[in-house]
């Protein structure tokens, strides 16, 4: 996956077998997924082992899934059109359905029930550097991110199946030049 002048491109190898020991690479394929995108996140869909991408398309959160007929793209929700907007895609290990954490600019989560997408605000503060995953023990969603109001803080959101609980991992960074550089790098 990569960019060509703001174009989201997915590159993959066609292989003769899915097992690494028997894989015979036939060719490298390149497909355009979205002509104008940013803040993309890639994950393999465990239900069919196919690629899926969540991305920001000029302020619209979109989800793209590659099937036998090519890429299908769905508009999920409105999000921040800012260059600092972030997206993180993961699949629920129990249902195999996608979950997307994204900035609106506040932290939000979008879930797919198999028919429609639903969204909810996780933290009303302006969020950046979003990273979504699932706890291997209880298989619940977890999101790490940072906020910069009133000071730079690294936060952690844990979902218990009904509500999100927010905790501070590292707070009150203030005007620490090293932390500001890390925040700037993660945002871009």
PDB file of C-alpha atoms in Angstrom:
ATOM      1  CA  UNK A   1       0.000   0.000   0.000  1.00  0.00           C
ATOM      2  CA  UNK A   2       1.316   3.452  -0.759  1.00  0.00           C
ATOM      3  CA  UNK A   3       0.784   6.874  -2.216  1.00  0.00           C
ATOM      4  CA  UNK A   4       1.395   8.270  -5.672  1.00  0.00           C
ATOM      5  CA  UNK A   5       0.699  12.011  -5.435  1.00  0.00           C
ATOM      6  CA  UNK A   6      -2.237  11.572  -3.012  1.00  0.00           C
ATOM      7  CA  UNK A   7      -3.548   8.438  -4.741  1.00  0.00           C
ATOM      8  CA  UNK A   8      -4.060   5.404  -2.504  1.00  0.00           C
ATOM      9  CA  UNK A   9      -2.519   2.424  -4.279  1.00  0.00           C
ATOM     10  CA  UNK A  10      -2.550  -1.163  -3.066  1.00  0.00           C
ATOM     11  CA  UNK A  11       0.316  -3.382  -4.219  1.00  0.00           C
ATOM     12  CA  UNK A  12       0.350  -7.124  -3.743  1.00  0.00           C
ATOM     13  CA  UNK A  13       2.007 -10.248  -5.040  1.00  0.00           C
ATOM     14  CA  UNK A  14       0.063 -12.925  -6.828  1.00  0.00           C
ATOM     15  CA  UNK A  15       1.291 -16.233  -5.502  1.00  0.00           C
ATOM     16  CA  UNK A  16       0.823 -19.789  -6.670  1.00  0.00           C
ATOM     17  CA  UNK A  17       0.176 -20.935  -3.104  1.00  0.00           C
ATOM     18  CA  UNK A  18      -0.778 -19.388   0.236  1.00  0.00           C
ATOM     19  CA  UNK A  19       1.907 -21.297   2.118  1.00  0.00           C
ATOM     20  CA  UNK A  20       5.255 -19.467   2.267  1.00  0.00           C
ATOM     21  CA  UNK A  21       7.244 -22.654   1.548  1.00  0.00           C
ATOM     22  CA  UNK A  22       5.363 -23.244  -1.714  1.00  0.00           C
ATOM     23  CA  UNK A  23       4.812 -19.652  -2.769  1.00  0.00           C
ATOM     24  CA  UNK A  24       5.781 -18.937  -6.347  1.00  0.00           C
ATOM     25  CA  UNK A  25       5.457 -15.242  -7.011  1.00  0.00           C
ATOM     26  CA  UNK A  26       3.945 -14.711 -10.425  1.00  0.00           C
ATOM     27  CA  UNK A  27       3.750 -10.912 -10.634  1.00  0.00           C
ATOM     28  CA  UNK A  28       3.405  -7.698  -8.685  1.00  0.00           C
ATOM     29  CA  UNK A  29      -0.003  -6.086  -9.112  1.00  0.00           C
ATOM     30  CA  UNK A  30      -0.896  -2.444  -8.421  1.00  0.00           C
ATOM     31  CA  UNK A  31      -4.474  -1.242  -8.059  1.00  0.00           C
ATOM     32  CA  UNK A  32      -5.795   2.257  -7.402  1.00  0.00           C
ATOM     33  CA  UNK A  33      -8.198   2.168  -4.454  1.00  0.00           C
ATOM     34  CA  UNK A  34      -8.941   5.885  -4.076  1.00  0.00           C
ATOM     35  CA  UNK A  35      -7.768   8.816  -6.183  1.00  0.00           C
ATOM     36  CA  UNK A  36      -7.761  11.352  -3.309  1.00  0.00           C
ATOM     37  CA  UNK A  37      -7.084   9.920   0.131  1.00  0.00           C
ATOM     38  CA  UNK A  38      -5.043  10.373   3.277  1.00  0.00           C
ATOM     39  CA  UNK A  39      -4.667   8.881   6.763  1.00  0.00           C
ATOM     40  CA  UNK A  40      -5.083   5.303   5.619  1.00  0.00           C
ATOM     41  CA  UNK A  41      -4.953   2.109   7.685  1.00  0.00           C
ATOM     42  CA  UNK A  42      -4.637  -1.421   6.299  1.00  0.00           C
ATOM     43  CA  UNK A  43      -5.700  -4.778   7.768  1.00  0.00           C
ATOM     44  CA  UNK A  44      -6.371  -8.300   6.509  1.00  0.00           C
ATOM     45  CA  UNK A  45     -10.005  -9.373   6.854  1.00  0.00           C
ATOM     46  CA  UNK A  46      -9.848 -12.670   8.782  1.00  0.00           C
ATOM     47  CA  UNK A  47     -13.176 -13.887   7.352  1.00  0.00           C
ATOM     48  CA  UNK A  48     -11.730 -14.291   3.848  1.00  0.00           C
ATOM     49  CA  UNK A  49      -8.051 -13.277   4.251  1.00  0.00           C
ATOM     50  CA  UNK A  50      -8.638 -10.367   1.875  1.00  0.00           C
ATOM     51  CA  UNK A  51      -7.223  -6.849   2.166  1.00  0.00           C
ATOM     52  CA  UNK A  52      -9.259  -4.018   3.694  1.00  0.00           C
ATOM     53  CA  UNK A  53      -8.391  -0.325   4.010  1.00  0.00           C
ATOM     54  CA  UNK A  54      -9.927   2.525   6.006  1.00  0.00           C
ATOM     55  CA  UNK A  55      -9.020   6.023   4.859  1.00  0.00           C
ATOM     56  CA  UNK A  56      -9.896   9.715   4.905  1.00  0.00           C
ATOM     57  CA  UNK A  57     -11.273  10.912   1.570  1.00  0.00           C
ATOM     58  CA  UNK A  58     -11.493  14.723   1.899  1.00  0.00           C
ATOM     59  CA  UNK A  59     -13.284  14.596   5.253  1.00  0.00           C
ATOM     60  CA  UNK A  60     -15.252  11.386   4.680  1.00  0.00           C
ATOM     61  CA  UNK A  61     -14.160   8.198   6.431  1.00  0.00           C
ATOM     62  CA  UNK A  62     -14.284   5.373   3.903  1.00  0.00           C
ATOM     63  CA  UNK A  63     -13.830   1.612   4.096  1.00  0.00           C
ATOM     64  CA  UNK A  64     -12.596  -0.345   1.079  1.00  0.00           C
ATOM     65  CA  UNK A  65     -12.607  -4.118   0.786  1.00  0.00           C
ATOM     66  CA  UNK A  66     -11.176  -6.150  -2.044  1.00  0.00           C
ATOM     67  CA  UNK A  67     -13.309  -9.035  -3.231  1.00  0.00           C
ATOM     68  CA  UNK A  68     -13.357 -11.260  -6.310  1.00  0.00           C
ATOM     69  CA  UNK A  69     -14.712  -8.404  -8.469  1.00  0.00           C
ATOM     70  CA  UNK A  70     -12.193  -5.815  -7.261  1.00  0.00           C
ATOM     71  CA  UNK A  71     -12.460  -3.055  -4.664  1.00  0.00           C
ATOM     72  CA  UNK A  72     -15.777  -1.963  -3.143  1.00  0.00           C
ATOM     73  CA  UNK A  73     -15.773   1.283  -1.176  1.00  0.00           C
ATOM     74  CA  UNK A  74     -18.317   2.467   1.407  1.00  0.00           C
ATOM     75  CA  UNK A  75     -18.684   5.896   3.017  1.00  0.00           C
ATOM     76  CA  UNK A  76     -18.754   5.309   6.777  1.00  0.00           C
ATOM     77  CA  UNK A  77     -18.894   8.722   8.496  1.00  0.00           C
ATOM     78  CA  UNK A  78     -17.757  12.329   8.394  1.00  0.00           C
ATOM     79  CA  UNK A  79     -14.348  12.970   9.898  1.00  0.00           C
ATOM     80  CA  UNK A  80     -11.795  15.754  10.101  1.00  0.00           C
ATOM     81  CA  UNK A  81     -10.443  16.854   6.722  1.00  0.00           C
ATOM     82  CA  UNK A  82      -7.281  18.075   8.503  1.00  0.00           C
ATOM     83  CA  UNK A  83      -3.904  16.747   7.465  1.00  0.00           C
ATOM     84  CA  UNK A  84      -3.513  15.708  11.144  1.00  0.00           C
ATOM     85  CA  UNK A  85      -6.556  13.397  10.979  1.00  0.00           C
ATOM     86  CA  UNK A  86      -5.765   9.780  11.780  1.00  0.00           C
ATOM     87  CA  UNK A  87      -7.468   6.444  11.096  1.00  0.00           C
ATOM     88  CA  UNK A  88      -6.852   2.962  12.513  1.00  0.00           C
ATOM     89  CA  UNK A  89      -8.554  -0.225  11.278  1.00  0.00           C
ATOM     90  CA  UNK A  90      -8.728  -3.598  13.037  1.00  0.00           C
ATOM     91  CA  UNK A  91     -10.992  -6.622  12.945  1.00  0.00           C
ATOM     92  CA  UNK A  92     -12.902  -7.919  15.948  1.00  0.00           C
ATOM     93  CA  UNK A  93     -11.343 -11.324  16.765  1.00  0.00           C
ATOM     94  CA  UNK A  94     -14.741 -12.786  17.707  1.00  0.00           C
ATOM     95  CA  UNK A  95     -17.077 -11.491  14.971  1.00  0.00           C
ATOM     96  CA  UNK A  96     -14.408 -10.806  12.290  1.00  0.00           C
ATOM     97  CA  UNK A  97     -16.165  -7.487  11.632  1.00  0.00           C
ATOM     98  CA  UNK A  98     -14.236  -4.247  11.065  1.00  0.00           C
ATOM     99  CA  UNK A  99     -13.822  -1.539  13.688  1.00  0.00           C
ATOM    100  CA  UNK A 100     -12.352   1.842  12.770  1.00  0.00           C
ATOM    101  CA  UNK A 101     -11.020   4.408  15.238  1.00  0.00           C
ATOM    102  CA  UNK A 102     -10.710   7.891  13.701  1.00  0.00           C
ATOM    103  CA  UNK A 103     -10.565  11.617  14.442  1.00  0.00           C
ATOM    104  CA  UNK A 104     -13.590  13.833  13.845  1.00  0.00           C
ATOM    105  CA  UNK A 105     -11.434  15.795  15.257  1.00  0.00           C
ATOM    106  CA  UNK A 106     -12.469  14.129  18.557  1.00  0.00           C
ATOM    107  CA  UNK A 107     -11.830  10.394  18.948  1.00  0.00           C
ATOM    108  CA  UNK A 108     -14.632   8.288  17.451  1.00  0.00           C
ATOM    109  CA  UNK A 109     -15.201   4.635  16.621  1.00  0.00           C
ATOM    110  CA  UNK A 110     -17.196   3.112  13.769  1.00  0.00           C
ATOM    111  CA  UNK A 111     -18.464  -0.471  13.940  1.00  0.00           C
ATOM    112  CA  UNK A 112     -20.069  -2.606  11.266  1.00  0.00           C
ATOM    113  CA  UNK A 113     -22.835  -5.038  12.259  1.00  0.00           C
ATOM    114  CA  UNK A 114     -22.853  -6.873   8.950  1.00  0.00           C
ATOM    115  CA  UNK A 115     -25.404  -4.516   7.369  1.00  0.00           C
ATOM    116  CA  UNK A 116     -24.815  -0.922   8.521  1.00  0.00           C
ATOM    117  CA  UNK A 117     -22.087   1.176  10.117  1.00  0.00           C
ATOM    118  CA  UNK A 118     -22.702   2.884  13.456  1.00  0.00           C
ATOM    119  CA  UNK A 119     -20.506   5.507  15.088  1.00  0.00           C
ATOM    120  CA  UNK A 120     -19.898   6.752  18.600  1.00  0.00           C
ATOM    121  CA  UNK A 121     -17.703   9.351  20.265  1.00  0.00           C
ATOM    122  CA  UNK A 122     -15.031   7.763  22.448  1.00  0.00           C
ATOM    123  CA  UNK A 123     -13.399  10.980  23.748  1.00  0.00           C
ATOM    124  CA  UNK A 124     -14.671  14.489  22.945  1.00  0.00           C
ATOM    125  CA  UNK A 125     -11.174  15.991  23.002  1.00  0.00           C
ATOM    126  CA  UNK A 126      -9.211  16.515  19.766  1.00  0.00           C
ATOM    127  CA  UNK A 127      -7.340  13.253  19.174  1.00  0.00           C
ATOM    128  CA  UNK A 128      -4.308  12.356  17.039  1.00  0.00           C
ATOM    129  CA  UNK A 129      -1.890   9.450  16.652  1.00  0.00           C
ATOM    130  CA  UNK A 130      -4.704   6.894  16.932  1.00  0.00           C
ATOM    131  CA  UNK A 131      -3.790   3.209  17.177  1.00  0.00           C
ATOM    132  CA  UNK A 132      -6.500   0.527  17.516  1.00  0.00           C
ATOM    133  CA  UNK A 133      -6.094  -3.073  18.613  1.00  0.00           C
ATOM    134  CA  UNK A 134      -7.764  -5.828  20.602  1.00  0.00           C
ATOM    135  CA  UNK A 135      -6.732  -7.147  24.001  1.00  0.00           C
ATOM    136  CA  UNK A 136      -5.664 -10.790  23.553  1.00  0.00           C
ATOM    137  CA  UNK A 137      -7.127 -11.752  26.946  1.00  0.00           C
ATOM    138  CA  UNK A 138     -10.685 -10.398  26.804  1.00  0.00           C
ATOM    139  CA  UNK A 139     -10.775  -9.627  23.047  1.00  0.00           C
ATOM    140  CA  UNK A 140     -12.124  -6.110  23.638  1.00  0.00           C
ATOM    141  CA  UNK A 141     -11.121  -3.044  21.645  1.00  0.00           C
ATOM    142  CA  UNK A 142      -8.334  -0.786  22.922  1.00  0.00           C
ATOM    143  CA  UNK A 143      -7.244   2.562  21.477  1.00  0.00           C
ATOM    144  CA  UNK A 144      -4.094   4.521  22.249  1.00  0.00           C
ATOM    145  CA  UNK A 145      -3.947   8.166  21.162  1.00  0.00           C
ATOM    146  CA  UNK A 146      -2.822  11.583  22.266  1.00  0.00           C
ATOM    147  CA  UNK A 147      -4.503  14.898  22.898  1.00  0.00           C
ATOM    148  CA  UNK A 148      -2.817  18.274  23.013  1.00  0.00           C
ATOM    149  CA  UNK A 149      -5.341  20.313  24.968  1.00  0.00           C
ATOM    150  CA  UNK A 150      -4.622  21.705  27.506  1.00  0.00           C
ATOM    151  CA  UNK A 151      -1.264  19.865  27.502  1.00  0.00           C
ATOM    152  CA  UNK A 152       0.074  16.973  25.452  1.00  0.00           C
ATOM    153  CA  UNK A 153      -1.105  13.682  26.980  1.00  0.00           C
ATOM    154  CA  UNK A 154      -0.996  10.061  25.828  1.00  0.00           C
ATOM    155  CA  UNK A 155      -4.297   8.320  26.563  1.00  0.00           C
ATOM    156  CA  UNK A 156      -5.728   4.811  26.454  1.00  0.00           C
ATOM    157  CA  UNK A 157      -9.389   3.948  25.799  1.00  0.00           C
ATOM    158  CA  UNK A 158     -10.673   0.499  26.794  1.00  0.00           C
ATOM    159  CA  UNK A 159     -14.054  -0.841  25.659  1.00  0.00           C
ATOM    160  CA  UNK A 160     -15.899  -3.199  28.022  1.00  0.00           C
ATOM    161  CA  UNK A 161     -18.675  -4.143  25.611  1.00  0.00           C
ATOM    162  CA  UNK A 162     -20.911  -1.203  26.541  1.00  0.00           C
ATOM    163  CA  UNK A 163     -18.796   1.865  27.365  1.00  0.00           C
ATOM    164  CA  UNK A 164     -15.321   3.281  26.828  1.00  0.00           C
ATOM    165  CA  UNK A 165     -13.087   3.971  29.843  1.00  0.00           C
ATOM    166  CA  UNK A 166     -10.367   6.586  29.317  1.00  0.00           C
ATOM    167  CA  UNK A 167      -7.116   6.539  31.279  1.00  0.00           C
ATOM    168  CA  UNK A 168      -3.994   8.678  31.061  1.00  0.00           C
ATOM    169  CA  UNK A 169      -0.808   6.792  30.197  1.00  0.00           C
ATOM    170  CA  UNK A 170       1.509   9.778  30.144  1.00  0.00           C
ATOM    171  CA  UNK A 171       0.193  13.240  30.917  1.00  0.00           C
ATOM    172  CA  UNK A 172       1.110  16.851  31.268  1.00  0.00           C
ATOM    173  CA  UNK A 173       3.959  16.821  28.772  1.00  0.00           C
ATOM    174  CA  UNK A 174       3.554  20.567  28.430  1.00  0.00           C
ATOM    175  CA  UNK A 175       6.117  22.142  26.162  1.00  0.00           C
ATOM    176  CA  UNK A 176       8.598  19.287  26.193  1.00  0.00           C
ATOM    177  CA  UNK A 177      10.443  19.769  22.858  1.00  0.00           C
ATOM    178  CA  UNK A 178      11.134  16.031  22.441  1.00  0.00           C
ATOM    179  CA  UNK A 179       7.464  15.119  22.997  1.00  0.00           C
ATOM    180  CA  UNK A 180       6.343  17.870  20.613  1.00  0.00           C
ATOM    181  CA  UNK A 181       8.655  16.448  17.937  1.00  0.00           C
ATOM    182  CA  UNK A 182       7.231  12.958  18.488  1.00  0.00           C
ATOM    183  CA  UNK A 183       3.685  14.330  18.306  1.00  0.00           C
ATOM    184  CA  UNK A 184       4.479  16.251  15.111  1.00  0.00           C
ATOM    185  CA  UNK A 185       5.996  13.116  13.520  1.00  0.00           C
ATOM    186  CA  UNK A 186       3.029  10.925  14.479  1.00  0.00           C
ATOM    187  CA  UNK A 187       0.549  13.485  13.122  1.00  0.00           C
ATOM    188  CA  UNK A 188       2.159  13.745   9.716  1.00  0.00           C
TER     189      UNK A 188
END
